[in-house]
Amino acid sequence: MKYSLLFLIAMFTSASFANTEEPVTTQPLVTINAMIDIKGIEQSAEQGAQAMLKMADSLELIAQNRNLTPEQQQNIHKTIENINNLVDVSSDSLQSLPTFLKESKETLSTTSTQFFDDLTFKVILLLAIVVLALVAIIACFYWFILRPLQNTLLQATTNISTMAKAIENSALSLEMTNKNHDNILQLLSQEKDNQS
């Protein structure tokens, strides 16, 4: 609530004080450009003060009426004093308004700078956390999925290679057995021919 009130006040006053500020070398992230009609407020306050002074003068004339009791006259004089005090307070308030608005603007500027600094820090922190999370996910993916899969593929290719060698050896053994079988058949055939 406090910051929103300061924001609204600064929004209305930033343009009126724009000419009195030093030029800024860096461009702000957000620029609030608003105006407040201090001259109109001053005129309204002056008119109100004049109306109150006229009221005080009228009351003074009433207080001079001889038909009033001293107590009534005293009450009217107290009312006149209160009206004069009110005029003084409104004049003082009006004179301190530009200072108050300037201070409010400075406070808002400081607060908005802190807010954007905090926001920048939080965005950078969030990006760093996201990057670290992605690195951790990639590392976990490699460690728990790709690495075991790589080992499984390596074992499978090793087993396939061993099996291929075993099949090759079996084929060679079968070929040798066939040759030996053919040789035995030839020998038997020759022996049979020799006996006949």
Tab-separated table of C-alpha atoms in Angstrom:
chain	number	residue	atom	x	y	z
A	1	MET	CA	0.000	0.000	0.000
A	2	LYS	CA	2.829	2.347	0.946
A	3	TYR	CA	4.688	1.680	-2.301
A	4	SER	CA	1.596	2.016	-4.446
A	5	LEU	CA	0.845	5.408	-2.853
A	6	LEU	CA	4.425	6.509	-3.480
A	7	PHE	CA	4.177	5.213	-7.023
A	8	LEU	CA	1.030	7.235	-7.702
A	9	ILE	CA	2.502	10.399	-6.202
A	10	ALA	CA	5.718	10.014	-8.155
A	11	MET	CA	3.797	9.250	-11.308
A	12	PHE	CA	1.991	12.587	-11.020
A	13	THR	CA	5.107	14.547	-10.112
A	14	SER	CA	7.919	13.155	-12.229
A	15	ALA	CA	7.237	15.426	-15.195
A	16	SER	CA	6.985	18.566	-13.102
A	17	PHE	CA	10.464	17.969	-11.697
A	18	ALA	CA	11.971	16.673	-14.922
A	19	ASN	CA	13.425	20.070	-15.827
A	20	THR	CA	15.182	20.488	-12.465
A	21	GLU	CA	17.017	17.159	-12.489
A	22	GLU	CA	20.509	16.556	-13.769
A	23	PRO	CA	20.719	14.692	-17.074
A	24	VAL	CA	20.967	10.935	-16.581
A	25	THR	CA	23.732	9.195	-18.522
A	26	THR	CA	22.165	5.728	-18.474
A	27	GLN	CA	18.696	4.957	-19.755
A	28	PRO	CA	16.387	3.641	-17.022
A	29	LEU	CA	14.557	0.367	-17.470
A	30	VAL	CA	11.188	2.014	-16.803
A	31	THR	CA	10.466	5.704	-17.203
A	32	ILE	CA	7.520	7.247	-15.392
A	33	ASN	CA	6.464	10.438	-17.062
A	34	ALA	CA	3.557	12.224	-15.386
A	35	MET	CA	2.583	15.766	-14.475
A	36	ILE	CA	0.799	17.426	-11.608
A	37	ASP	CA	-0.679	20.880	-11.937
A	38	ILE	CA	0.888	22.549	-8.896
A	39	LYS	CA	-0.106	25.956	-10.236
A	40	GLY	CA	-3.757	24.930	-10.240
A	41	ILE	CA	-3.438	23.574	-6.701
A	42	GLU	CA	-1.773	26.798	-5.604
A	43	GLN	CA	-4.554	28.874	-7.158
A	44	SER	CA	-7.219	26.726	-5.512
A	45	ALA	CA	-5.471	26.948	-2.166
A	46	GLU	CA	-5.085	30.722	-2.508
A	47	GLN	CA	-8.754	31.082	-3.381
A	48	GLY	CA	-9.646	28.932	-0.386
A	49	ALA	CA	-7.386	31.038	1.859
A	50	GLN	CA	-8.936	34.252	0.546
A	51	ALA	CA	-12.432	32.855	1.127
A	52	MET	CA	-11.452	31.928	4.675
A	53	LEU	CA	-9.997	35.390	5.259
A	54	LYS	CA	-13.238	36.944	3.996
A	55	MET	CA	-15.128	34.651	6.320
A	56	ALA	CA	-12.879	35.770	9.173
A	57	ASP	CA	-13.523	39.423	8.268
A	58	SER	CA	-17.261	38.749	8.198
A	59	LEU	CA	-17.069	37.074	11.574
A	60	GLU	CA	-15.079	40.033	12.882
A	61	LEU	CA	-17.868	42.343	11.762
A	62	ILE	CA	-20.411	40.069	13.437
A	63	ALA	CA	-18.324	40.042	16.613
A	64	GLN	CA	-18.468	43.838	16.710
A	65	ASN	CA	-22.247	43.691	16.926
A	66	ARG	CA	-23.334	45.220	20.257
A	67	ASN	CA	-26.238	42.802	20.637
A	68	LEU	CA	-23.851	39.887	21.221
A	69	THR	CA	-22.802	38.870	24.674
A	70	PRO	CA	-19.094	38.975	25.565
A	71	GLU	CA	-19.063	35.187	25.597
A	72	GLN	CA	-20.478	35.039	22.060
A	73	GLN	CA	-17.944	37.630	20.922
A	74	GLN	CA	-15.161	35.603	22.520
A	75	ASN	CA	-16.387	32.442	20.701
A	76	ILE	CA	-16.431	34.325	17.417
A	77	HIS	CA	-12.850	35.581	18.047
A	78	LYS	CA	-11.745	31.998	18.760
A	79	THR	CA	-13.385	30.892	15.501
A	80	ILE	CA	-11.547	33.684	13.680
A	81	GLU	CA	-8.246	32.537	15.220
A	82	ASN	CA	-8.952	28.959	14.144
A	83	ILE	CA	-9.714	30.140	10.619
A	84	ASN	CA	-6.460	32.142	10.567
A	85	ASN	CA	-4.567	29.092	11.833
A	86	LEU	CA	-6.190	26.987	9.109
A	87	VAL	CA	-5.126	29.533	6.491
A	88	ASP	CA	-1.554	29.476	7.845
A	89	VAL	CA	-1.474	25.662	7.880
A	90	SER	CA	-2.813	25.450	4.316
A	91	SER	CA	-0.249	28.033	3.150
A	92	ASP	CA	2.573	26.133	4.854
A	93	SER	CA	1.318	22.856	3.377
A	94	LEU	CA	1.177	24.395	-0.060
A	95	GLN	CA	4.714	25.720	0.268
A	96	SER	CA	6.014	22.332	1.427
A	97	LEU	CA	4.153	20.424	-1.328
A	98	PRO	CA	6.949	20.677	-3.973
A	99	THR	CA	9.519	19.477	-1.423
A	100	PHE	CA	7.261	16.597	-0.414
A	101	LEU	CA	6.652	15.640	-4.034
A	102	LYS	CA	10.373	15.768	-4.792
A	103	GLU	CA	11.169	13.581	-1.787
A	104	SER	CA	8.414	11.176	-2.809
A	105	LYS	CA	9.851	10.995	-6.303
A	106	GLU	CA	13.352	10.334	-4.976
A	107	THR	CA	12.004	7.634	-2.669
A	108	LEU	CA	10.134	6.026	-5.554
A	109	SER	CA	13.218	6.229	-7.751
A	110	THR	CA	15.336	4.550	-5.077
A	111	THR	CA	12.681	1.923	-4.453
A	112	SER	CA	12.231	1.185	-8.158
A	113	THR	CA	16.017	0.934	-8.596
A	114	GLN	CA	16.200	-1.539	-5.723
A	115	PHE	CA	13.243	-3.451	-7.159
A	116	PHE	CA	14.852	-3.740	-10.596
A	117	ASP	CA	18.206	-4.679	-9.042
A	118	ASP	CA	16.459	-7.405	-7.042
A	119	LEU	CA	14.551	-8.493	-10.125
A	120	THR	CA	17.760	-8.660	-12.183
A	121	PHE	CA	19.488	-10.677	-9.469
A	122	LYS	CA	16.539	-13.059	-9.215
A	123	VAL	CA	16.365	-13.514	-12.991
A	124	ILE	CA	20.108	-14.257	-13.149
A	125	LEU	CA	19.775	-16.627	-10.187
A	126	LEU	CA	16.832	-18.364	-11.851
A	127	LEU	CA	18.752	-18.733	-15.119
A	128	ALA	CA	21.749	-20.131	-13.236
A	129	ILE	CA	19.497	-22.633	-11.444
A	130	VAL	CA	17.903	-23.643	-14.766
A	131	VAL	CA	21.335	-24.123	-16.375
A	132	LEU	CA	22.566	-26.161	-13.393
A	133	ALA	CA	19.377	-28.232	-13.464
A	134	LEU	CA	19.869	-28.916	-17.194
A	135	VAL	CA	23.493	-29.922	-16.608
A	136	ALA	CA	22.399	-32.199	-13.750
A	137	ILE	CA	19.653	-33.751	-15.935
A	138	ILE	CA	22.115	-34.341	-18.783
A	139	ALA	CA	24.656	-35.848	-16.366
A	140	CYS	CA	21.985	-38.109	-14.838
A	141	PHE	CA	20.761	-39.095	-18.304
A	142	TYR	CA	24.312	-40.045	-19.310
A	143	TRP	CA	25.162	-41.778	-16.028
A	144	PHE	CA	21.953	-43.737	-15.555
A	145	ILE	CA	20.790	-44.336	-19.162
A	146	LEU	CA	23.516	-43.865	-21.777
A	147	ARG	CA	26.380	-45.366	-19.772
A	148	PRO	CA	24.522	-48.591	-18.872
A	149	LEU	CA	23.196	-48.747	-22.436
A	150	GLN	CA	26.741	-48.306	-23.745
A	151	ASN	CA	27.955	-51.128	-21.493
A	152	THR	CA	25.034	-53.321	-22.587
A	153	LEU	CA	25.767	-52.609	-26.256
A	154	LEU	CA	29.444	-53.347	-25.719
A	155	GLN	CA	28.619	-56.647	-24.025
A	156	ALA	CA	26.102	-57.496	-26.751
A	157	THR	CA	28.612	-56.793	-29.538
A	158	THR	CA	31.253	-58.795	-27.650
A	159	ASN	CA	28.818	-61.694	-27.250
A	160	ILE	CA	27.816	-61.477	-30.909
A	161	SER	CA	31.487	-61.472	-31.912
A	162	THR	CA	32.156	-64.500	-29.688
A	163	MET	CA	29.122	-66.267	-31.098
A	164	ALA	CA	30.243	-65.500	-34.643
A	165	LYS	CA	33.662	-66.969	-33.879
A	166	ALA	CA	32.026	-70.023	-32.328
A	167	ILE	CA	29.818	-70.452	-35.410
A	168	GLU	CA	32.863	-70.025	-37.622
A	169	ASN	CA	34.745	-72.632	-35.580
A	170	SER	CA	31.731	-74.953	-35.749
A	171	ALA	CA	31.572	-74.470	-39.494
A	172	LEU	CA	35.294	-75.227	-39.828
A	173	SER	CA	34.880	-78.313	-37.632
A	174	LEU	CA	31.931	-79.470	-39.710
A	175	GLU	CA	33.896	-78.896	-42.894
A	176	MET	CA	36.817	-80.877	-41.490
A	177	THR	CA	34.443	-83.622	-40.414
A	178	ASN	CA	32.918	-83.702	-43.900
A	179	LYS	CA	36.373	-83.905	-45.470
A	180	ASN	CA	37.341	-86.679	-43.076
A	181	HIS	CA	34.088	-88.433	-43.830
A	182	ASP	CA	34.702	-88.107	-47.562
A	183	ASN	CA	38.230	-89.418	-47.108
A	184	ILE	CA	36.941	-92.400	-45.133
A	185	LEU	CA	34.314	-93.088	-47.777
A	186	GLN	CA	36.953	-92.911	-50.488
A	187	LEU	CA	39.233	-95.219	-48.541
A	188	LEU	CA	36.378	-97.649	-47.959
A	189	SER	CA	35.407	-97.418	-51.577
A	190	GLN	CA	38.984	-98.119	-52.693
A	191	GLU	CA	39.335	-100.971	-50.263
A	192	LYS	CA	36.111	-102.468	-51.527
A	193	ASP	CA	37.329	-102.121	-55.101
A	194	ASN	CA	40.612	-103.709	-54.175
A	195	GLN	CA	38.886	-106.666	-52.611
A	196	SER	CA	36.741	-107.286	-55.575
